[in-house]
XYZ file of C-alpha atoms in Angstrom:
418
model
C 20.950 165.840 92.435
C 19.400 165.560 89.195
C 22.810 166.107 87.689
C 24.430 163.541 89.903
C 22.157 160.812 88.914
C 22.612 161.675 85.322
C 26.281 161.550 85.541
C 26.255 158.160 87.215
C 23.528 156.747 84.567
C 26.215 157.793 81.922
C 29.119 155.972 83.702
C 27.082 152.869 83.849
C 25.921 153.003 80.194
C 29.573 153.458 79.454
C 30.619 150.609 81.349
C 28.207 148.368 79.738
C 28.459 149.586 76.212
C 32.223 149.765 76.415
C 35.181 147.225 76.548
C 34.829 144.613 79.188
C 38.053 144.458 81.292
C 37.188 140.740 82.563
C 36.885 139.690 79.052
C 39.881 141.124 77.911
C 41.676 139.830 80.844
C 40.472 136.250 79.903
C 41.380 136.731 76.333
C 44.994 137.920 77.641
C 44.912 134.713 79.761
C 44.167 132.591 76.835
C 46.591 134.254 74.535
C 49.410 133.865 77.174
C 48.118 130.139 77.638
C 48.415 129.372 73.999
C 51.560 131.237 73.626
C 53.077 129.404 76.490
C 51.696 125.978 75.048
C 53.155 126.944 71.672
C 56.494 127.971 73.229
C 56.539 124.453 74.926
C 55.645 122.814 71.535
C 58.392 124.617 70.029
C 61.109 124.214 72.592
C 60.113 120.333 72.574
C 60.472 119.921 69.005
C 63.643 121.786 68.381
C 64.996 120.116 71.541
C 64.319 116.726 70.171
C 65.743 117.890 66.859
C 68.718 119.173 68.579
C 69.219 116.199 70.641
C 68.987 113.956 67.773
C 71.414 115.621 65.618
C 73.866 116.112 68.414
C 73.475 112.365 69.191
C 73.816 111.552 65.578
C 76.878 113.900 65.161
C 78.463 112.161 68.390
C 77.754 108.632 66.756
C 79.186 109.767 63.512
C 82.284 111.454 65.083
C 83.043 108.482 67.312
C 82.680 105.758 64.298
C 84.660 108.347 61.987
C 87.436 108.399 64.701
C 87.487 104.595 65.015
C 87.810 104.223 61.061
C 90.549 106.811 60.832
C 92.645 105.128 63.628
C 91.980 101.786 61.900
C 93.232 103.128 58.613
C 96.330 104.450 60.591
C 96.897 100.985 62.106
C 96.688 99.280 58.295
C 99.238 101.749 57.283
C 101.598 100.721 60.414
C 101.257 97.088 59.497
C 102.227 97.650 55.830
C 105.157 99.812 57.078
C 106.439 96.838 59.393
C 106.201 94.306 56.386
C 108.323 96.567 54.188
C 110.640 97.878 56.895
C 111.177 95.474 59.565
C 113.655 97.747 61.449
C 110.683 100.197 61.889
C 108.738 97.597 63.653
C 109.316 98.739 67.230
C 108.052 102.379 66.513
C 105.397 101.056 64.400
C 104.391 98.498 67.142
C 103.959 101.269 69.727
C 101.998 103.540 67.433
C 99.718 100.521 66.703
C 99.247 99.735 70.368
C 98.115 103.543 70.789
C 95.705 103.455 68.173
C 94.112 100.290 69.466
C 93.906 101.969 72.893
C 92.350 104.947 71.348
C 89.928 102.796 69.710
C 89.082 101.259 72.728
C 88.461 104.732 74.296
C 86.380 106.054 71.622
C 84.331 102.819 71.696
C 83.618 103.586 75.399
C 82.537 107.297 74.372
C 80.187 105.779 71.813
C 78.487 103.456 74.043
C 78.025 106.561 76.333
C 75.694 108.305 73.721
C 72.188 107.834 75.084
C 70.373 108.119 71.677
C 71.786 105.645 69.104
C 70.139 104.068 66.039
C 69.707 100.310 66.668
C 70.964 99.297 63.298
C 73.937 101.696 63.685
C 74.559 100.265 67.241
C 74.424 96.706 65.761
C 76.609 97.236 62.734
C 79.303 99.113 64.758
C 79.281 96.236 67.228
C 80.039 93.693 64.551
C 82.615 96.082 63.239
C 84.320 96.121 66.530
C 84.535 92.360 66.816
C 86.322 92.228 63.413
C 88.680 94.836 64.744
C 89.425 92.653 67.940
C 90.267 89.700 65.424
C 92.385 91.953 63.529
C 94.042 93.326 66.597
C 94.654 89.528 67.808
C 96.278 88.637 64.589
C 98.431 91.753 64.760
C 99.328 91.054 68.299
C 100.544 87.508 67.209
C 102.905 89.289 64.926
C 104.186 91.524 67.527
C 104.830 88.867 69.926
C 106.812 86.887 67.219
C 108.915 89.933 66.584
C 109.622 90.476 70.332
C 110.813 86.858 70.452
C 112.998 87.166 67.979
C 114.307 90.680 68.444
C 117.403 89.707 70.486
C 118.162 86.493 68.253
C 119.617 87.288 64.824
C 118.484 83.492 63.537
C 115.153 83.843 64.537
C 114.984 87.545 63.194
C 115.585 86.137 59.598
C 113.153 83.303 60.253
C 110.622 86.163 61.334
C 111.474 88.222 58.213
C 110.839 85.304 56.062
C 107.584 84.333 57.706
C 106.041 87.684 58.417
C 104.662 88.348 54.799
C 103.084 84.814 54.483
C 101.537 85.467 58.067
C 100.418 88.529 56.820
C 98.912 87.250 53.882
C 97.220 84.560 55.462
C 96.033 86.073 58.779
C 96.511 89.941 59.268
C 95.565 91.115 55.677
C 92.170 89.225 55.528
C 90.985 90.467 59.125
C 92.405 94.155 58.072
C 90.284 94.082 55.108
C 87.411 92.786 56.667
C 87.574 95.215 59.565
C 88.133 98.216 57.153
C 84.977 96.998 54.986
C 82.890 96.560 58.263
C 83.655 100.215 59.319
C 83.153 101.616 55.921
C 79.627 100.231 56.086
C 79.068 101.331 59.516
C 79.967 104.829 58.501
C 77.810 104.885 55.545
C 74.912 103.570 57.521
C 75.577 106.348 60.211
C 75.501 109.045 57.645
C 72.258 107.734 55.935
C 70.933 107.433 59.473
C 71.731 110.909 60.505
C 69.930 112.328 57.534
C 66.811 110.398 57.785
C 66.832 111.525 61.510
C 67.299 115.099 60.350
C 64.543 114.961 57.691
C 61.999 113.230 59.891
C 62.372 115.668 62.761
C 62.333 118.581 60.234
C 59.157 117.584 59.272
C 57.781 117.891 62.624
C 59.607 121.290 63.071
C 57.668 122.329 59.696
C 54.467 121.559 60.944
C 55.121 123.449 64.334
C 56.110 126.410 62.082
C 52.933 126.256 60.281
C 51.143 126.284 63.499
C 53.154 129.072 64.857
C 52.289 131.004 61.886
C 48.753 130.957 62.959
C 49.291 131.636 66.544
C 52.371 133.626 67.127
C 54.337 135.605 64.403
C 57.175 135.932 66.664
C 57.516 132.309 67.187
C 57.674 131.727 63.406
C 60.507 134.062 63.182
C 62.408 132.171 66.049
C 61.636 128.705 64.328
C 63.002 129.944 60.937
C 66.216 130.985 62.722
C 66.526 127.718 64.601
C 65.881 125.820 61.227
C 68.568 127.808 59.384
C 71.031 126.801 62.324
C 69.893 123.164 62.097
C 70.551 123.426 58.324
C 74.080 124.686 58.869
C 74.618 122.210 61.310
C 73.652 119.393 58.587
C 75.947 121.273 56.194
C 78.842 121.051 58.444
C 78.246 117.383 59.060
C 78.182 116.561 55.494
C 81.301 118.688 54.906
C 82.899 116.587 57.495
C 81.752 113.212 55.929
C 83.324 114.351 52.633
C 86.512 115.394 54.195
C 86.755 111.877 55.882
C 85.965 110.105 52.741
C 88.598 112.041 50.950
C 91.289 111.143 53.610
C 90.048 107.391 53.350
C 90.840 107.363 49.676
C 94.059 108.851 50.028
C 95.088 106.326 52.883
C 93.869 103.577 50.293
C 96.070 104.934 47.599
C 98.982 105.074 50.025
C 98.335 101.494 51.124
C 98.313 100.331 47.347
C 101.694 102.233 46.889
C 103.221 100.656 49.937
C 101.969 97.206 48.738
C 103.606 97.913 45.403
C 106.995 98.722 47.068
C 106.679 95.594 49.182
C 106.673 93.200 45.877
C 109.979 94.711 44.297
C 113.708 94.901 45.213
C 114.661 98.584 46.023
C 118.138 98.166 44.568
C 117.762 96.355 41.380
C 114.066 97.086 40.344
C 113.185 93.563 39.887
C 110.333 91.730 41.491
C 111.608 90.067 44.963
C 110.694 86.920 46.729
C 107.171 87.770 47.803
C 106.232 88.735 44.309
C 107.561 85.409 43.088
C 105.405 83.768 45.829
C 102.465 85.827 44.950
C 102.704 85.232 41.193
C 102.985 81.397 41.456
C 100.334 81.080 44.120
C 97.976 78.431 42.772
C 99.836 77.847 39.627
C 102.036 75.535 41.489
C 98.787 73.271 41.491
C 97.352 73.549 38.063
C 100.225 74.540 35.723
C 103.443 73.081 34.309
C 106.355 75.516 34.520
C 109.996 75.771 33.173
C 112.129 77.756 36.000
C 115.815 78.578 36.106
C 117.842 79.884 39.132
C 121.370 81.353 39.202
C 123.443 82.182 41.987
C 126.769 83.883 41.820
C 129.796 81.798 43.034
C 131.493 83.460 45.876
C 129.690 86.799 45.895
C 130.388 86.976 49.531
C 134.151 87.290 49.005
C 133.323 89.632 46.069
C 131.598 92.052 48.286
C 134.483 91.852 50.963
C 137.056 92.736 48.513
C 135.380 95.393 46.637
C 132.823 96.703 49.184
C 129.106 96.604 49.030
C 128.552 99.728 47.354
C 130.826 98.249 44.512
C 128.640 95.143 44.698
C 125.529 96.825 44.570
C 126.347 98.851 41.452
C 127.585 95.583 40.020
C 124.168 93.941 40.565
C 122.369 96.783 39.129
C 124.091 96.747 36.110
C 123.650 93.090 35.551
C 119.773 93.438 36.570
C 119.321 96.090 34.018
C 120.790 94.014 31.221
C 118.346 91.008 32.391
C 115.564 93.036 31.935
C 116.510 94.225 28.667
C 117.445 91.067 27.032
C 114.955 88.428 28.667
C 111.935 90.180 30.113
C 110.179 89.271 26.786
C 110.733 85.522 27.469
C 110.410 85.234 31.352
C 109.181 86.930 34.420
C 112.553 87.846 36.435
C 113.180 88.018 40.146
C 115.711 89.089 42.412
C 115.149 86.795 45.192
C 118.121 87.470 47.503
C 120.834 90.024 46.715
C 122.737 87.673 44.333
C 120.428 85.076 43.344
C 118.112 85.564 40.282
C 115.045 83.252 39.407
C 113.357 83.227 36.075
C 109.875 81.844 35.224
C 109.185 81.285 31.612
C 106.215 82.247 29.735
C 103.889 79.509 28.645
C 104.433 79.979 24.776
C 108.266 79.339 25.409
C 108.984 75.719 24.817
C 111.519 73.502 27.134
C 114.081 73.579 24.201
C 113.882 77.223 23.862
C 114.169 77.848 27.750
C 117.185 75.665 27.914
C 118.865 77.973 25.081
C 117.610 81.045 27.073
C 119.264 79.562 30.275
C 122.569 79.229 28.478
C 122.345 82.734 27.482
C 121.353 84.013 30.817
C 124.311 82.222 32.138
C 126.566 84.158 29.689
C 124.944 87.468 30.650
C 125.586 86.828 34.490
C 128.992 85.615 33.613
C 129.984 88.502 31.329
C 132.626 91.081 32.447
C 131.321 94.347 33.663
C 132.994 97.728 34.201
C 132.145 99.141 37.414
C 133.767 102.399 38.894
C 136.507 102.169 35.971
C 137.235 98.480 37.296
C 136.416 95.438 34.943
C 134.893 92.316 36.815
C 133.750 88.837 35.789
C 131.922 86.376 38.060
C 131.033 82.869 37.414
C 127.452 81.567 38.368
C 125.917 78.254 39.211
C 122.215 77.377 38.157
C 119.833 74.802 37.745
C 116.632 74.244 35.606
C 113.450 72.806 36.609
C 110.820 71.504 34.427
C 108.190 71.494 36.928
C 104.850 69.592 36.660
C 101.673 70.657 38.147
C 101.382 69.592 42.024
C 104.952 68.380 42.500
C 105.449 71.044 45.042
C 102.977 72.312 47.544
C 104.673 75.624 48.211
C 107.267 77.891 46.946
C 109.472 77.206 49.775
C 109.649 73.280 49.032
C 110.129 74.225 45.133
C 113.111 76.661 45.842
C 114.543 74.279 48.520
C 114.828 71.422 45.742
C 116.565 74.040 43.526
C 118.746 75.434 46.121
C 119.819 71.680 46.824
C 120.691 71.322 43.068
C 122.771 74.649 43.041
C 124.660 73.752 46.025
C 125.627 70.601 44.338
C 126.790 72.804 41.228
C 128.806 74.834 43.610
C 130.438 71.869 45.401
C 131.624 70.677 41.951
C 133.406 73.809 41.267
C 130.527 75.989 40.168
C 130.022 77.777 36.630
C 127.562 75.235 35.349
C 123.834 74.463 35.037
C 122.379 71.371 36.448
C 118.819 70.053 36.167
C 116.412 69.216 38.892
C 115.674 65.456 38.744
C 112.187 64.750 39.169
C 110.976 61.943 41.432
């Protein structure tokens, strides 16, 4: 009996002096609760970061896609200007690109979390794209109306470049600039979002280090994943920027091709209109135009290949002998225009006009056949403001040249100013 009492006393003493199961149970409960709270905090923080980065990447992808389609459409319209025969295929491609822009815009609007400034900038860019699309649609409608009418098609070919310079190109440049600004703003916003959210994550990591080591490890791994995502996003941005540069260079190259005659290498009518531009309003000029007499019959007798080779030889000689004194233009197949430089006096220009006539009328040996053609020409001592456009100026000179041809050709007449 005494031994049983002694044993019971030892058990009660051990219970009082030892570990309290209830206390450890409470500690475990608190530990689990804190762990759950921290896990929730971590999950919420990384969810916000991940969601923000996901939305930012979606926004950037949509905006970049629209910019790529816009640059492709710019390339299409430049191809249309330089190669009218390619217009149907380019027109269909542009329609597909604008449709794709519309679909991408719809995807952008579905993104739940967007930066307000980016959204506003993108909306403004879309407005300029719509204006650009309307200008392009006008050109496409004119092409479709002229497609089955050769006379209207020639008129369309004549008017398409002025229409492009006056309406399409300004809208194209404005839309491209707006989209570039939107891309840059989205890049900046994405990085700011990442850095802001990353600061919250760092705070959570510090808290987890104090409470739960395992949580710290998990957060570090997730942070690395977020950084990899940011690096990938930056790499994508650099690739898009490089593509934009290449497309810009391609556009400049295409523009240069549009201003020169492929056969002779001389500047063409578009270049003449671009070079004179506002000079018609403010400068006195000395111009000379020459056109071969009966060149159509010449082509019919010898063939177009022979005629092309003949024009190439003539153009090369003109460049070698007169490019120092005047800008030379091949404005139609066999018509050449000369705009003398300001330092050349009227008397000197008259003398050079006679020498140009001699060069044009000289004999040339083409494919072992020696040929010689006559030319009709006119000189124009132009005073600033006499003509409102290049068309009216050339119309005056063409009228004088027709008079020269009707009088037998092989002569130079002067435009009489009113």
